[in-house]
mmCIF file of C-alpha atoms and ligand atoms in Angstrom:
data_model
loop_
_atom_site.group_PDB
_atom_site.id
_atom_site.type_symbol
_atom_site.label_atom_id
_atom_site.label_comp_id
_atom_site.label_asym_id
_atom_site.label_seq_id
_atom_site.Cartn_x
_atom_site.Cartn_y
_atom_site.Cartn_z
ATOM 1 C CA MET A 1 11.150 5.997 -22.254
ATOM 2 C CA ILE A 2 13.061 3.980 -19.619
ATOM 3 C CA PRO A 3 16.587 5.359 -18.993
ATOM 4 C CA ALA A 4 19.334 2.967 -20.156
ATOM 5 C CA ALA A 5 21.189 3.348 -16.831
ATOM 6 C CA LEU A 6 18.111 2.123 -14.943
ATOM 7 C CA ILE A 7 17.741 -0.844 -17.290
ATOM 8 C CA THR A 8 21.401 -1.746 -16.741
ATOM 9 C CA ALA A 9 21.015 -1.432 -12.965
ATOM 10 C CA LEU A 10 17.945 -3.689 -13.009
ATOM 11 C CA ARG A 11 19.610 -6.336 -15.173
ATOM 12 C CA GLY A 12 22.636 -6.422 -12.855
ATOM 13 C CA ALA A 13 20.707 -6.246 -9.583
ATOM 14 C CA ARG A 14 21.045 -9.076 -7.078
ATOM 15 C CA HIS A 15 18.291 -7.639 -4.888
ATOM 16 C CA VAL A 16 15.456 -5.357 -6.011
ATOM 17 C CA GLN A 17 13.004 -3.743 -3.610
ATOM 18 C CA VAL A 18 9.612 -2.583 -4.856
ATOM 19 C CA PHE A 19 7.839 -0.115 -2.564
ATOM 20 C CA THR A 20 4.201 0.632 -3.403
ATOM 21 C CA GLY A 21 1.521 3.067 -2.339
ATOM 22 C CA ALA A 22 -2.092 3.718 -3.254
ATOM 23 C CA GLY A 23 -1.137 4.789 -6.781
ATOM 24 C CA VAL A 24 -0.332 1.192 -7.781
ATOM 25 C CA SER A 25 -3.994 0.288 -7.178
ATOM 26 C CA ALA A 26 -5.463 3.469 -8.687
ATOM 27 C CA GLU A 27 -5.949 1.848 -12.107
ATOM 28 C CA SER A 28 -7.800 -0.976 -10.424
ATOM 29 C CA GLY A 29 -10.398 1.613 -9.459
ATOM 30 C CA ILE A 30 -9.367 2.047 -5.828
ATOM 31 C CA ALA A 31 -9.188 5.714 -4.855
ATOM 32 C CA THR A 32 -5.897 7.047 -3.546
ATOM 33 C CA PHE A 33 -5.764 9.184 -0.413
ATOM 34 C CA ARG A 34 -4.350 12.520 -1.520
ATOM 35 C CA ASP A 35 -5.086 12.666 -5.214
ATOM 36 C CA THR A 36 -7.590 15.371 -5.900
ATOM 37 C CA PRO A 37 -10.435 15.418 -6.784
ATOM 38 C CA SER A 38 -11.086 11.734 -6.079
ATOM 39 C CA GLY A 39 -8.673 11.580 -3.142
ATOM 40 C CA LEU A 40 -10.273 9.945 -0.147
ATOM 41 C CA TRP A 41 -8.834 12.409 2.282
ATOM 42 C CA GLU A 42 -10.374 15.165 0.184
ATOM 43 C CA ARG A 43 -13.794 13.925 1.165
ATOM 44 C CA TYR A 44 -13.121 12.412 4.566
ATOM 45 C CA ASP A 45 -10.833 13.890 7.191
ATOM 46 C CA PRO A 46 -8.472 11.076 8.212
ATOM 47 C CA ALA A 47 -8.655 12.273 11.811
ATOM 48 C CA THR A 48 -12.387 11.472 11.845
ATOM 49 C CA LEU A 49 -11.933 7.985 10.450
ATOM 50 C CA ALA A 50 -8.424 6.523 10.607
ATOM 51 C CA THR A 51 -7.721 6.803 14.331
ATOM 52 C CA ALA A 52 -8.505 4.772 17.456
ATOM 53 C CA HIS A 53 -10.117 7.892 18.916
ATOM 54 C CA ALA A 54 -12.513 8.116 15.945
ATOM 55 C CA PHE A 55 -13.402 4.442 16.406
ATOM 56 C CA ARG A 56 -14.143 4.935 20.108
ATOM 57 C CA GLN A 57 -16.292 7.977 19.285
ATOM 58 C CA ASP A 58 -18.286 6.352 16.482
ATOM 59 C CA PRO A 59 -17.402 2.711 15.773
ATOM 60 C CA ALA A 60 -20.236 2.320 13.261
ATOM 61 C CA LEU A 61 -19.045 5.249 11.103
ATOM 62 C CA VAL A 62 -15.443 4.004 11.039
ATOM 63 C CA TRP A 63 -16.388 0.346 10.483
ATOM 64 C CA GLY A 64 -18.877 1.351 7.757
ATOM 65 C CA TRP A 65 -16.189 3.373 5.955
ATOM 66 C CA TYR A 66 -13.653 0.557 6.002
ATOM 67 C CA GLU A 67 -16.274 -1.959 4.891
ATOM 68 C CA TRP A 68 -16.969 0.338 1.911
ATOM 69 C CA ARG A 69 -13.215 0.302 1.171
ATOM 70 C CA ARG A 70 -13.178 -3.484 1.523
ATOM 71 C CA MET A 71 -16.106 -3.714 -0.952
ATOM 72 C CA GLN A 72 -14.065 -1.611 -3.431
ATOM 73 C CA VAL A 73 -11.136 -4.002 -3.031
ATOM 74 C CA LEU A 74 -13.272 -7.125 -3.474
ATOM 75 C CA LEU A 75 -14.744 -5.656 -6.674
ATOM 76 C CA ALA A 76 -11.327 -4.586 -7.980
ATOM 77 C CA ARG A 77 -8.871 -6.674 -10.009
ATOM 78 C CA PRO A 78 -5.095 -6.546 -10.127
ATOM 79 C CA ASN A 79 -3.943 -4.193 -12.896
ATOM 80 C CA PRO A 80 -0.903 -4.557 -15.228
ATOM 81 C CA ALA A 81 1.313 -2.889 -12.605
ATOM 82 C CA HIS A 82 0.540 -5.542 -9.985
ATOM 83 C CA LEU A 83 1.081 -8.248 -12.615
ATOM 84 C CA ALA A 84 4.386 -6.747 -13.812
ATOM 85 C CA ILE A 85 5.678 -6.564 -10.219
ATOM 86 C CA ALA A 86 4.787 -10.235 -9.709
ATOM 87 C CA ALA A 87 6.556 -11.096 -13.001
ATOM 88 C CA LEU A 88 9.622 -9.029 -12.048
ATOM 89 C CA ALA A 89 10.117 -11.273 -9.020
ATOM 90 C CA GLN A 90 10.733 -14.137 -11.476
ATOM 91 C CA ARG A 91 13.366 -12.134 -13.368
ATOM 92 C CA VAL A 92 15.700 -11.021 -10.575
ATOM 93 C CA PRO A 93 17.608 -13.127 -8.022
ATOM 94 C CA LYS A 94 15.767 -11.561 -5.082
ATOM 95 C CA LEU A 95 12.801 -9.176 -4.880
ATOM 96 C CA THR A 96 11.371 -7.687 -1.693
ATOM 97 C CA LEU A 97 7.886 -6.221 -2.118
ATOM 98 C CA VAL A 98 6.857 -3.692 0.543
ATOM 99 C CA THR A 99 3.451 -2.025 0.357
ATOM 100 C CA GLN A 100 1.640 0.691 2.286
ATOM 101 C CA ASN A 101 -1.617 -0.571 0.824
ATOM 102 C CA VAL A 102 -4.182 -2.541 2.784
ATOM 103 C CA ASP A 103 -5.653 -4.257 -0.271
ATOM 104 C CA ASP A 104 -4.631 -7.738 -1.451
ATOM 105 C CA LEU A 105 -4.153 -6.935 -5.134
ATOM 106 C CA HIS A 106 -0.440 -7.760 -5.054
ATOM 107 C CA GLU A 107 -1.250 -11.217 -3.686
ATOM 108 C CA ARG A 108 -4.044 -11.697 -6.197
ATOM 109 C CA ALA A 109 -1.575 -10.791 -8.973
ATOM 110 C CA GLY A 110 0.715 -13.607 -7.807
ATOM 111 C CA SER A 111 3.175 -11.785 -5.547
ATOM 112 C CA THR A 112 4.187 -13.713 -2.436
ATOM 113 C CA GLU A 113 5.661 -12.673 0.915
ATOM 114 C CA VAL A 114 4.219 -9.166 0.533
ATOM 115 C CA ILE A 115 5.283 -6.941 3.432
ATOM 116 C CA HIS A 116 2.256 -4.875 4.533
ATOM 117 C CA LEU A 117 3.456 -1.860 6.528
ATOM 118 C CA HIS A 118 -0.055 -0.553 7.202
ATOM 119 C CA GLY A 119 -1.898 -3.821 7.761
ATOM 120 C CA SER A 120 -4.703 -5.340 5.739
ATOM 121 C CA LEU A 121 -8.439 -4.866 5.253
ATOM 122 C CA HIS A 122 -8.725 -8.661 5.376
ATOM 123 C CA GLN A 123 -7.355 -9.076 8.894
ATOM 124 C CA PRO A 124 -9.822 -7.522 11.361
ATOM 125 C CA ARG A 125 -9.132 -7.962 15.039
ATOM 126 C CA CYS A 126 -10.875 -7.206 18.320
ATOM 127 C CA PHE A 127 -10.480 -3.599 19.487
ATOM 128 C CA ALA A 128 -10.510 -4.827 23.100
ATOM 129 C CA CYS A 129 -8.550 -8.111 23.199
ATOM 130 C CA ALA A 130 -6.735 -7.854 19.816
ATOM 131 C CA ARG A 131 -7.614 -11.445 18.925
ATOM 132 C CA SER A 132 -8.712 -12.250 15.350
ATOM 133 C CA PRO A 133 -11.996 -13.926 14.410
ATOM 134 C CA SER A 134 -11.670 -17.635 13.608
ATOM 135 C CA GLN A 135 -13.659 -17.167 10.380
ATOM 136 C CA PRO A 136 -12.952 -14.606 7.657
ATOM 137 C CA LEU A 137 -15.404 -11.754 7.259
ATOM 138 C CA GLY A 138 -18.316 -12.299 4.867
ATOM 139 C CA LEU A 139 -19.184 -9.876 2.078
ATOM 140 C CA PRO A 140 -19.337 -6.273 3.307
ATOM 141 C CA ASP A 141 -22.839 -4.913 3.990
ATOM 142 C CA GLU A 142 -21.750 -1.353 3.221
ATOM 143 C CA PRO A 143 -21.919 -0.501 -0.498
ATOM 144 C CA GLU A 144 -21.564 3.250 0.034
ATOM 145 C CA GLY A 145 -18.976 5.273 1.873
ATOM 146 C CA GLY A 146 -19.894 7.324 4.885
ATOM 147 C CA ARG A 147 -22.850 5.226 6.099
ATOM 148 C CA HIS A 148 -22.910 3.687 9.551
ATOM 149 C CA LEU A 149 -22.472 -0.055 10.074
ATOM 150 C CA GLU A 150 -22.191 -1.625 13.521
ATOM 151 C CA PRO A 151 -18.934 -3.628 13.781
ATOM 152 C CA PRO A 152 -19.277 -7.405 14.439
ATOM 153 C CA ARG A 153 -18.601 -8.638 17.986
ATOM 154 C CA CYS A 154 -15.467 -10.551 19.030
ATOM 155 C CA GLU A 155 -16.205 -14.281 19.502
ATOM 156 C CA HIS A 156 -13.617 -14.389 22.296
ATOM 157 C CA CYS A 157 -14.512 -11.429 24.515
ATOM 158 C CA GLY A 158 -17.572 -9.727 23.031
ATOM 159 C CA GLY A 159 -15.658 -6.576 22.159
ATOM 160 C CA ARG A 160 -16.060 -4.838 18.803
ATOM 161 C CA LEU A 161 -13.986 -5.870 15.785
ATOM 162 C CA ARG A 162 -11.830 -3.142 14.230
ATOM 163 C CA PRO A 163 -10.162 -3.011 10.797
ATOM 164 C CA GLY A 164 -6.722 -4.661 10.754
ATOM 165 C CA VAL A 165 -5.065 -1.500 9.445
ATOM 166 C CA VAL A 166 -2.548 0.857 11.081
ATOM 167 C CA TRP A 167 -4.314 4.054 12.111
ATOM 168 C CA PHE A 168 -2.674 7.451 12.442
ATOM 169 C CA GLY A 169 -0.850 7.579 15.758
ATOM 170 C CA GLU A 170 -0.421 3.789 15.921
ATOM 171 C CA SER A 171 2.852 1.903 15.522
ATOM 172 C CA LEU A 172 3.580 -0.048 12.388
ATOM 173 C CA PRO A 173 4.015 -3.828 12.761
ATOM 174 C CA GLU A 174 7.586 -4.075 14.026
ATOM 175 C CA ALA A 175 8.579 -7.153 12.028
ATOM 176 C CA ALA A 176 7.271 -5.618 8.801
ATOM 177 C CA LEU A 177 9.105 -2.332 9.324
ATOM 178 C CA THR A 178 12.341 -4.088 10.311
ATOM 179 C CA ALA A 179 12.171 -6.260 7.188
ATOM 180 C CA ALA A 180 11.398 -3.255 4.983
ATOM 181 C CA PHE A 181 14.328 -1.257 6.386
ATOM 182 C CA ALA A 182 16.678 -4.255 6.086
ATOM 183 C CA ALA A 183 15.729 -4.620 2.423
ATOM 184 C CA ALA A 184 16.297 -0.889 1.855
ATOM 185 C CA ASP A 185 19.775 -1.226 3.378
ATOM 186 C CA SER A 186 20.739 -4.123 1.120
ATOM 187 C CA CYS A 187 18.925 -3.723 -2.196
ATOM 188 C CA ASP A 188 20.691 -2.612 -5.394
ATOM 189 C CA VAL A 189 17.604 -0.987 -6.914
ATOM 190 C CA LEU A 190 14.472 0.377 -5.224
ATOM 191 C CA ILE A 191 11.433 1.089 -7.392
ATOM 192 C CA SER A 192 8.895 3.313 -5.626
ATOM 193 C CA VAL A 193 5.482 2.965 -7.291
ATOM 194 C CA GLY A 194 2.528 5.291 -6.672
ATOM 195 C CA THR A 195 3.288 6.874 -3.344
ATOM 196 C CA SER A 196 3.283 10.523 -2.311
ATOM 197 C CA GLY A 197 6.013 9.796 0.238
ATOM 198 C CA VAL A 198 4.430 11.953 2.942
ATOM 199 C CA VAL A 199 3.544 9.394 5.626
ATOM 200 C CA HIS A 200 6.352 8.334 7.957
ATOM 201 C CA PRO A 201 8.043 6.077 8.844
ATOM 202 C CA ALA A 202 7.208 4.290 5.561
ATOM 203 C CA ALA A 203 8.256 7.370 3.565
ATOM 204 C CA GLN A 204 11.836 6.955 4.831
ATOM 205 C CA ILE A 205 12.334 3.732 2.875
ATOM 206 C CA PRO A 206 13.270 5.102 -0.580
ATOM 207 C CA GLU A 207 15.666 7.663 0.924
ATOM 208 C CA ARG A 208 17.203 4.988 3.134
ATOM 209 C CA ALA A 209 17.854 2.783 0.108
ATOM 210 C CA TRP A 210 19.405 5.689 -1.790
ATOM 211 C CA ARG A 211 21.689 6.507 1.140
ATOM 212 C CA ALA A 212 22.751 2.854 1.254
ATOM 213 C CA GLY A 213 23.877 3.173 -2.367
ATOM 214 C CA ALA A 214 20.879 1.809 -4.260
ATOM 215 C CA VAL A 215 19.608 3.127 -7.561
ATOM 216 C CA LEU A 216 16.196 4.729 -6.963
ATOM 217 C CA ALA A 217 13.310 4.939 -9.455
ATOM 218 C CA HIS A 218 9.957 6.637 -8.843
ATOM 219 C CA VAL A 219 6.926 5.641 -10.917
ATOM 220 C CA ASN A 220 4.417 8.463 -10.559
ATOM 221 C CA PRO A 221 2.493 10.922 -12.778
ATOM 222 C CA GLN A 222 3.677 13.650 -10.412
ATOM 223 C CA PRO A 223 7.281 14.907 -10.165
ATOM 224 C CA LEU A 224 9.211 13.310 -7.284
ATOM 225 C CA GLY A 225 12.835 12.878 -6.361
ATOM 226 C CA SER A 226 15.574 15.155 -5.108
ATOM 227 C CA HIS A 227 18.903 13.548 -5.946
ATOM 228 C CA ALA A 228 21.020 14.294 -8.979
ATOM 229 C CA GLU A 229 22.561 10.856 -9.282
ATOM 230 C CA ARG A 230 21.281 7.298 -9.020
ATOM 231 C CA GLU A 231 17.674 8.499 -9.044
ATOM 232 C CA PHE A 232 15.174 8.311 -11.905
ATOM 233 C CA LEU A 233 11.685 9.696 -12.211
ATOM 234 C CA LEU A 234 9.444 7.740 -14.569
ATOM 235 C CA ARG A 235 6.558 10.138 -15.152
ATOM 236 C CA GLY A 236 3.396 8.220 -15.861
ATOM 237 C CA THR A 237 1.004 5.691 -14.400
ATOM 238 C CA ALA A 238 1.958 2.401 -12.817
ATOM 239 C CA ALA A 239 -0.142 0.282 -15.176
ATOM 240 C CA GLN A 240 1.591 1.906 -18.170
ATOM 241 C CA LEU A 241 5.158 2.071 -16.890
ATOM 242 C CA MET A 242 5.701 -1.106 -14.887
ATOM 243 C CA PRO A 243 5.077 -3.397 -17.907
ATOM 244 C CA GLN A 244 7.335 -1.114 -19.979
ATOM 245 C CA LEU A 245 10.068 -1.360 -17.353
ATOM 246 C CA LEU A 246 9.813 -5.152 -17.267
ATOM 247 C CA GLN A 247 9.862 -5.345 -21.062
ATOM 248 C CA ALA A 248 12.790 -2.922 -21.445
ATOM 249 C CA ALA A 249 14.909 -4.714 -18.862
ATOM 250 C CA PHE A 250 14.027 -8.344 -19.527
ATOM 251 C CA ASN A 251 12.177 -8.391 -22.854
ATOM 252 C CA ASP A 252 9.330 -9.816 -20.918
HETATM 253 N N1 APR B 1 0.115 5.315 -11.094
HETATM 254 C C1 APR B 1 1.148 5.701 -10.294
HETATM 255 N N2 APR B 1 1.038 6.636 -9.323
HETATM 256 C C2 APR B 1 -0.173 7.212 -9.179
HETATM 257 C C3 APR B 1 -1.291 6.878 -9.969
HETATM 258 C C4 APR B 1 -1.113 5.878 -10.957
HETATM 259 N N3 APR B 1 -2.133 5.503 -11.770
HETATM 260 N N4 APR B 1 -2.349 7.633 -9.571
HETATM 261 C C5 APR B 1 -1.894 8.410 -8.548
HETATM 262 N N5 APR B 1 -0.592 8.162 -8.325
HETATM 263 C C6 APR B 1 0.294 8.740 -7.311
HETATM 264 C C7 APR B 1 -0.066 10.136 -6.862
HETATM 265 O O1 APR B 1 0.583 11.096 -7.672
HETATM 266 C C8 APR B 1 0.489 10.134 -5.442
HETATM 267 O O2 APR B 1 1.857 10.513 -5.435
HETATM 268 O O3 APR B 1 0.148 7.919 -6.174
HETATM 269 C C9 APR B 1 0.396 8.677 -5.017
HETATM 270 C C10 APR B 1 -0.737 8.427 -4.031
HETATM 271 O O4 APR B 1 -0.403 9.115 -2.855
HETATM 272 P P1 APR B 1 -1.334 8.937 -1.570
HETATM 273 O O5 APR B 1 -2.760 9.059 -1.988
HETATM 274 O O6 APR B 1 -0.779 9.849 -0.513
HETATM 275 O O7 APR B 1 -1.131 7.418 -1.149
HETATM 276 P P2 APR B 1 0.082 6.804 -0.341
HETATM 277 O O8 APR B 1 1.372 7.472 -0.690
HETATM 278 O O9 APR B 1 0.015 5.335 -0.492
HETATM 279 O O10 APR B 1 -0.314 7.196 1.178
HETATM 280 C C11 APR B 1 0.493 6.645 2.198
HETATM 281 O O11 APR B 1 -1.112 7.479 3.813
HETATM 282 O O12 APR B 1 -3.302 7.786 4.447
HETATM 283 C C12 APR B 1 -2.170 7.002 4.647
HETATM 284 O O13 APR B 1 -2.194 4.771 5.345
HETATM 285 C C13 APR B 1 -2.453 5.582 4.246
HETATM 286 O O14 APR B 1 -0.926 3.984 3.268
HETATM 287 C C14 APR B 1 -1.459 5.304 3.139
HETATM 288 C C15 APR B 1 -0.377 6.347 3.385
#
């Protein structure tokens, strides 16, 4: 059941921000990070994979793990949540889509100008000179997680390629974070979809929007939220609730 006050806020919104995490891609078959028992960080310690130190220590383990993730993404398809978010952008005057995800399912669902706070699996770059390969990567060689795969070499300097994602301890792309914060400061409604809200600075975005006066909605099977007013928790999955939200607000 979508609260009437949220429907009214959406219908009257000039600017809507959608902020997504791994949960929006869960129903496309891509494992989230902290959801037990399938949570990725349950099985792999992020410190041994998602850091520059881990890559220096064992580039083949880290590259092999991300290539396994990239294979998952290539085999996955956008789910009804991705499609509803793309459709929502056609129903409101302005929509800013900010994601923590490194997959391209929002783009493949038809969303444009997606702000990726944590980079992308499809944009590898050289660990040494930071330049990108002139050709996109081919199909991943790594069908299973946790197996070693030697990273390709940089065509410019011979260094090793690294995944184009933000690792723990690294800064987020400044332009992306600035744009995401600016949207939080100016949107009328922020819909947070499938994020545990534990990784900063991205996790500040919903709270920042609420403090700026926006109506906040969380789409998540787990309980979230801490404000009495202007905040709604839609308990359920993204693929179920996002189409319902679109239909309730715009009969779409
Ligand atoms: N629909 C909606 N939400 C879901 C679904 C679903 N089908 N399945 C799980 N969730 C929720 C979980 O309840 C959880 O709150 O999605 C959230 C997933 O949380 P995380 O696994 O922590 O993913 P995320 O919040 O995106 O992590 C943020 O942490 O490891 C880093 O860089 C990584 O971008 C990632 C960041």
